[in-house]
Amino acid sequence: MAESRAKRMQVVLTLAVRQEDEAAKKLSQFREQLAQEELQLADLREYAAQYLHAQGELRKGVLAHELINYSTFINRLNEACREQDAKVQRYKAIFESLQQQWRVKHQKRKSIEDLISRLQQEDNLLLDKRLQKELDELSSQQLQRQSDNGQ
């Protein structure tokens, strides 16, 4: 007997599952990267805030060139914070894109599973109809034999 459509679709399902798993793996890895970048941004901001607070405390008794150097350093820290914030925003956009790709692959896999389920139901229905037809024919043949033998 020919292989059923549901069984042939299993190959497609296997491929869809593999693609979904790969997308999930990428998403998970990138989620970790994004978390690291956000942590680095938080650390930079905290570091800059501490230096800014310390600068306010050091204003007394500090030479002008030291204060300028300190201010320059704080400006560099603030610039690093802006750059890191921009990097985090880019990573968030990439993460959202990867998340959407995973959703598409997940939905595709679910659709294939639903199709396979419907095909299996159709196959079972056809099989039941064939079986019923064969039973009806056997019953009819048996009745025919009984009526032929009875005459």
XYZ file of N, CA and C in Angstrom:
453
model
N 0.837 -1.176 0.000
C 0.000 0.000 0.000
C 0.887 1.246 0.000
N 0.476 2.253 -0.692
C 1.255 3.486 -0.793
C 1.330 4.168 0.567
N 2.438 4.852 0.769
C 2.636 5.565 2.027
C 1.611 6.691 2.142
N 1.035 6.868 3.309
C 0.001 7.883 3.488
C 0.594 9.290 3.408
N -0.265 10.227 3.111
C 0.182 11.631 3.035
C 0.697 12.106 4.392
N 0.061 11.649 5.456
C 0.486 12.056 6.802
C 1.911 11.587 7.076
N 2.233 10.355 6.675
C 3.587 9.854 6.898
C 4.600 10.593 6.039
N 4.215 10.940 4.824
C 5.132 11.689 3.957
C 5.387 13.088 4.518
N 4.402 13.653 5.183
C 4.558 14.998 5.763
C 5.473 14.997 6.987
N 5.760 13.847 7.556
C 6.643 13.771 8.722
C 8.034 14.329 8.405
N 8.483 14.132 7.161
C 9.786 14.676 6.746
C 9.756 16.201 6.814
N 8.668 16.769 6.341
C 8.513 18.231 6.368
C 8.462 18.713 7.821
N 7.755 17.955 8.655
C 7.663 18.320 10.075
C 9.044 18.268 10.733
N 9.802 17.233 10.433
C 11.148 17.104 11.004
C 12.001 18.317 10.645
N 11.928 18.736 9.403
C 12.673 19.920 8.961
C 12.187 21.174 9.683
N 10.882 21.324 9.815
C 10.316 22.500 10.489
C 10.733 22.532 11.963
N 10.740 21.366 12.607
C 11.163 21.295 14.016
C 12.624 21.694 14.136
N 13.445 21.210 13.226
C 14.875 21.550 13.247
C 15.061 23.062 13.079
N 14.328 23.660 12.139
C 14.448 25.107 11.916
C 13.975 25.888 13.137
N 12.896 25.439 13.752
C 12.392 26.113 14.946
C 13.408 26.010 16.082
N 13.995 24.830 16.251
C 15.006 24.636 17.303
C 16.218 25.533 17.084
N 16.658 25.638 15.832
C 17.802 26.511 15.523
C 17.470 27.964 15.836
N 16.269 28.387 15.473
C 15.847 29.768 15.751
C 15.763 30.002 17.260
N 15.270 29.021 17.999
C 15.179 29.143 19.460
C 16.564 29.229 20.084
N 17.493 28.456 19.542
C 18.871 28.481 20.060
C 19.503 29.851 19.822
N 19.340 30.389 18.600
C 19.871 31.729 18.297
C 19.256 32.763 19.228
N 17.949 32.658 19.419
C 17.230 33.608 20.265
C 17.756 33.547 21.693
N 17.960 32.354 22.203
C 18.466 32.185 23.565
C 19.875 32.767 23.710
N 20.737 32.471 22.734
C 22.107 32.997 22.784
C 22.103 34.522 22.722
N 21.256 35.064 21.872
C 21.233 36.519 21.738
C 20.615 37.166 22.976
N 19.662 36.476 23.596
C 19.064 36.996 24.840
C 20.157 37.150 25.887
N 21.060 36.171 25.970
C 22.172 36.243 26.925
C 23.106 37.401 26.579
N 23.383 37.575 25.293
C 24.247 38.688 24.864
C 23.616 40.024 25.228
N 22.321 40.158 24.959
C 21.607 41.396 25.275
C 21.668 41.671 26.774
N 21.473 40.648 27.586
C 21.531 40.822 29.041
C 22.919 41.295 29.475
N 23.967 40.753 28.856
C 25.329 41.182 29.184
C 25.546 42.641 28.807
N 25.054 43.027 27.638
C 25.212 44.424 27.198
C 24.431 45.368 28.110
N 23.237 44.966 28.537
C 22.446 45.804 29.449
C 23.144 45.922 30.803
N 23.745 44.833 31.252
C 24.489 44.863 32.508
C 25.695 45.794 32.398
N 26.380 45.722 31.265
C 27.536 46.599 31.052
C 27.095 48.061 31.056
N 25.961 48.363 30.444
C 25.433 49.731 30.440
C 25.113 50.185 31.859
N 24.477 49.331 32.637
C 24.144 49.673 34.022
C 25.417 49.929 34.831
N 26.431 49.092 34.611
C 27.706 49.290 35.312
C 28.348 50.624 34.933
N 28.342 50.937 33.640
C 28.913 52.211 33.180
C 28.178 53.400 33.804
N 26.869 53.330 33.825
C 26.075 54.425 34.397
C 26.371 54.588 35.889
N 26.462 53.467 36.581
C 26.759 53.528 38.021
C 28.156 54.099 38.260
N 29.111 53.666 37.460
C 30.487 54.140 37.552
C 30.532 55.651 37.305
N 29.831 56.106 36.282
C 29.795 57.541 35.959
C 29.132 58.331 37.086
N 28.058 57.797 37.639
C 27.367 58.488 38.727
C 28.276 58.620 39.954
N 29.025 57.549 40.240
C 29.952 57.593 41.378
C 31.026 58.658 41.168
N 31.566 58.721 39.970
C 32.601 59.722 39.685
C 32.030 61.133 39.730
N 30.826 61.298 39.239
C 30.185 62.616 39.267
C 29.967 63.057 40.713
N 29.519 62.128 41.533
C 29.318 62.432 42.949
C 30.656 62.771 43.623
N 31.684 61.996 43.295
C 33.012 62.238 43.872
C 33.562 63.583 43.421
N 33.252 63.989 42.188
C 33.736 65.277 41.691
C 33.147 66.411 42.520
N 31.890 66.304 42.861
C 31.253 67.327 43.691
C 31.921 67.440 45.044
N 32.374 66.335 45.589
C 33.038 66.317 46.895
C 34.463 66.870 46.815
N 35.095 66.737 45.647
C 36.499 67.123 45.518
C 36.707 68.582 45.110
N 35.672 69.308 44.894
C 35.821 70.677 44.392
C 36.678 71.545 45.322
N 36.656 71.265 46.572
C 37.458 72.066 47.517
C 38.894 71.557 47.505
N 39.798 72.424 47.385
C 41.211 72.092 47.503
C 41.788 71.332 46.320
N 41.129 71.364 45.164
C 41.640 70.663 43.982
C 42.139 71.708 43.002
N 43.253 71.396 42.376
C 43.815 72.307 41.387
C 42.936 72.319 40.135
N 42.975 73.435 39.424
C 42.113 73.613 38.246
C 42.367 72.541 37.190
N 43.621 72.203 36.912
C 43.908 71.214 35.869
C 43.410 69.816 36.288
N 43.443 69.538 37.612
C 42.915 68.253 38.079
C 41.397 68.196 37.883
N 40.751 69.318 38.147
C 39.301 69.391 37.966
C 38.945 69.254 36.483
N 39.741 69.854 35.613
C 39.511 69.737 34.166
C 39.707 68.285 33.728
N 40.769 67.656 34.212
C 41.013 66.241 33.873
C 39.859 65.353 34.347
N 39.384 65.635 35.544
C 38.276 64.876 36.116
C 37.018 65.070 35.268
N 36.744 66.303 34.882
C 35.574 66.612 34.054
C 35.681 65.941 32.694
N 36.881 65.953 32.122
C 37.100 65.293 30.828
C 36.825 63.793 30.953
N 37.289 63.204 32.049
C 37.066 61.775 32.265
C 35.573 61.469 32.399
N 34.859 62.295 33.133
C 33.408 62.096 33.301
C 32.703 62.250 31.959
N 33.136 63.209 31.142
C 32.536 63.367 29.812
C 32.772 62.115 28.961
N 33.963 61.551 29.069
C 34.253 60.308 28.330
C 33.371 59.161 28.827
N 33.185 59.113 30.137
C 32.300 58.087 30.695
C 30.870 58.267 30.179
N 30.413 59.507 30.147
C 29.061 59.772 29.637
C 28.934 59.386 28.160
N 29.977 59.660 27.387
C 29.976 59.279 25.971
C 29.949 57.755 25.843
N 30.719 57.073 26.676
C 30.714 55.603 26.670
C 29.323 55.079 27.023
N 28.651 55.756 27.954
C 27.277 55.370 28.316
C 26.337 55.538 27.122
N 26.465 56.654 26.399
C 25.605 56.886 25.227
C 25.860 55.832 24.147
N 27.146 55.535 23.927
C 27.481 54.526 22.915
C 26.957 53.149 23.320
N 27.105 52.823 24.592
C 26.615 51.526 25.066
C 25.093 51.468 25.001
N 24.445 52.586 25.300
C 22.979 52.638 25.209
C 22.536 52.416 23.760
N 23.238 53.044 22.817
C 22.913 52.853 21.398
C 23.122 51.387 21.008
N 24.184 50.793 21.530
C 24.453 49.371 21.235
C 23.333 48.496 21.796
N 22.891 48.772 23.006
C 21.798 48.006 23.613
C 20.533 48.147 22.780
N 20.259 49.364 22.298
C 19.056 49.565 21.465
C 19.145 48.751 20.172
N 20.331 48.721 19.563
C 20.515 47.899 18.350
C 20.312 46.422 18.670
N 20.867 45.981 19.780
C 20.715 44.578 20.183
C 19.239 44.245 20.446
N 18.524 45.181 21.045
C 17.092 44.944 21.294
C 16.339 44.782 19.975
N 16.679 45.599 18.992
C 16.020 45.492 17.684
C 16.332 44.142 17.031
N 17.585 43.716 17.121
C 17.975 42.417 16.566
C 17.259 41.298 17.321
N 17.189 41.423 18.637
C 16.513 40.415 19.454
C 15.044 40.296 19.049
N 14.385 41.438 18.868
C 12.979 41.411 18.459
C 12.818 40.753 17.090
N 13.760 41.005 16.197
C 13.732 40.372 14.878
C 13.898 38.857 15.000
N 14.846 38.424 15.817
C 15.054 36.992 16.036
C 13.836 36.351 16.695
N 13.222 37.091 17.588
C 12.020 36.598 18.259
C 10.890 36.411 17.238
N 10.752 37.352 16.330
C 9.728 37.249 15.294
C 10.024 36.070 14.363
N 11.286 35.881 14.019
C 11.659 34.735 13.174
C 11.303 33.420 13.862
N 11.573 33.346 15.174
C 11.220 32.135 15.905
C 9.713 31.927 15.898
N 8.939 33.003 16.113
C 7.470 32.889 16.113
C 6.960 32.328 14.791
N 7.527 32.819 13.687
C 7.116 32.353 12.358
C 7.419 30.860 12.220
N 8.610 30.458 12.619
C 8.998 29.044 12.517
C 8.155 28.172 13.445
N 7.853 28.689 14.618
C 7.011 27.965 15.573
C 5.608 27.773 14.990
N 5.061 28.836 14.424
C 3.719 28.754 13.842
C 3.707 27.791 12.656
N 4.767 27.807 11.863
C 4.876 26.897 10.719
C 4.863 25.446 11.203
N 5.653 25.171 12.252
C 5.684 23.814 12.793
C 4.317 23.390 13.295
N 3.653 24.290 14.021
C 2.316 23.970 14.532
C 1.338 23.719 13.391
N 1.431 24.510 12.336
C 0.543 24.331 11.183
C 0.776 22.975 10.522
N 2.034 22.590 10.404
C 2.358 21.288 9.804
C 1.824 20.171 10.693
N 1.973 20.311 12.003
C 1.434 19.301 12.914
C -0.082 19.195 12.777
N -0.744 20.344 12.672
C -2.201 20.343 12.491
C -2.581 19.664 11.177
N -1.838 19.962 10.121
C -2.101 19.341 8.818
C -1.927 17.829 8.914
N -0.857 17.396 9.538
C -0.606 15.957 9.683
C -1.751 15.309 10.468
N -2.195 15.973 11.497
C -3.307 15.446 12.289
C -4.571 15.305 11.429
N -4.868 16.332 10.638
C -6.046 16.258 9.748
C -5.881 15.146 8.719
N -4.666 15.034 8.158
C -4.415 13.980 7.175
C -4.563 12.595 7.802
N -4.100 12.449 9.040
C -4.251 11.167 9.727
C -5.730 10.852 9.959
N -6.495 11.875 10.320
C -7.935 11.665 10.508
C -8.598 11.259 9.198
N -8.205 11.926 8.110
C -8.748 11.571 6.799
C -8.356 10.147 6.423
N -7.100 9.791 6.663
C -6.635 8.433 6.371
C -7.427 7.411 7.183
N -7.627 7.705 8.459
C -8.391 6.796 9.311
C -9.834 6.670 8.835
N -10.416 7.782 8.416
C -11.791 7.764 7.903
C -11.871 6.917 6.638
N -10.917 7.102 5.721
C -10.892 6.298 4.495
C -10.717 4.819 4.813
N -9.834 4.550 5.753
C -9.604 3.165 6.154
C -10.876 2.561 6.755
N -11.551 3.316 7.594
C -12.808 2.843 8.182
C -13.853 2.574 7.104
N -13.924 3.480 6.112
C -14.890 3.292 5.024
C -14.562 2.039 4.216
N -13.279 1.833 3.918
C -12.869 0.630 3.180
C -13.204 -0.630 3.961
N -12.893 -0.578 5.251
C -13.175 -1.729 6.100
C -14.673 -2.015 6.136
N -15.459 -0.977 6.288
C -16.912 -1.150 6.314
C -17.416 -1.714 4.986
N -16.850 -1.214 3.890
C -17.245 -1.706 2.567
C -16.910 -3.189 2.425
N -15.703 -3.569 2.864
C -15.301 -4.971 2.788
C -16.194 -5.848 3.658
N -16.509 -5.333 4.861
C -17.407 -6.095 5.741
C -18.782 -6.251 5.109
N -19.271 -5.176 4.508
C -20.578 -5.250 3.834
C -20.537 -6.263 2.696
N -19.448 -6.251 1.917
C -19.326 -7.197 0.801
C -19.249 -8.630 1.311
N -18.474 -8.842 2.370
C -18.379 -10.185 2.945
C -19.723 -10.656 3.479
N -20.401 -9.757 4.146
C -21.722 -10.082 4.667
C -22.682 -10.403 3.526
N -22.623 -9.611 2.480
C -23.482 -9.835 1.308
C -23.152 -11.169 0.660
N -21.863 -11.477 0.526
C -21.447 -12.754 -0.069
C -21.910 -13.924 0.797
N -21.815 -13.747 2.098
C -22.226 -14.810 2.999
C -23.733 -15.027 2.898
N -24.481 -13.965 2.827
C -25.934 -14.081 2.662
C -26.272 -14.729 1.329
N -25.526 -14.374 0.298
C -25.746 -14.944 -1.036
C -25.482 -16.440 -0.993
N -24.382 -16.863 -0.336
C -24.061 -18.281 -0.224
C -25.117 -19.036 0.545
N -25.579 -18.391 1.627
C -26.597 -19.055 2.443
C -27.897 -19.223 1.633
N -28.230 -18.176 0.867
C -29.466 -18.282 0.075
C -29.286 -19.286 -1.074
N -28.047 -19.379 -1.652
C -27.781 -20.357 -2.691
C -27.817 -21.776 -2.121
N -27.290 -21.991 -0.922
C -27.263 -23.281 -0.279
C -28.635 -23.678 0.218
N -29.435 -22.732 0.555
C -30.770 -23.005 1.091
C -31.753 -23.376 0.017
N -31.499 -23.119 -1.211
C -32.461 -23.409 -2.289
C -32.321 -24.742 -2.816
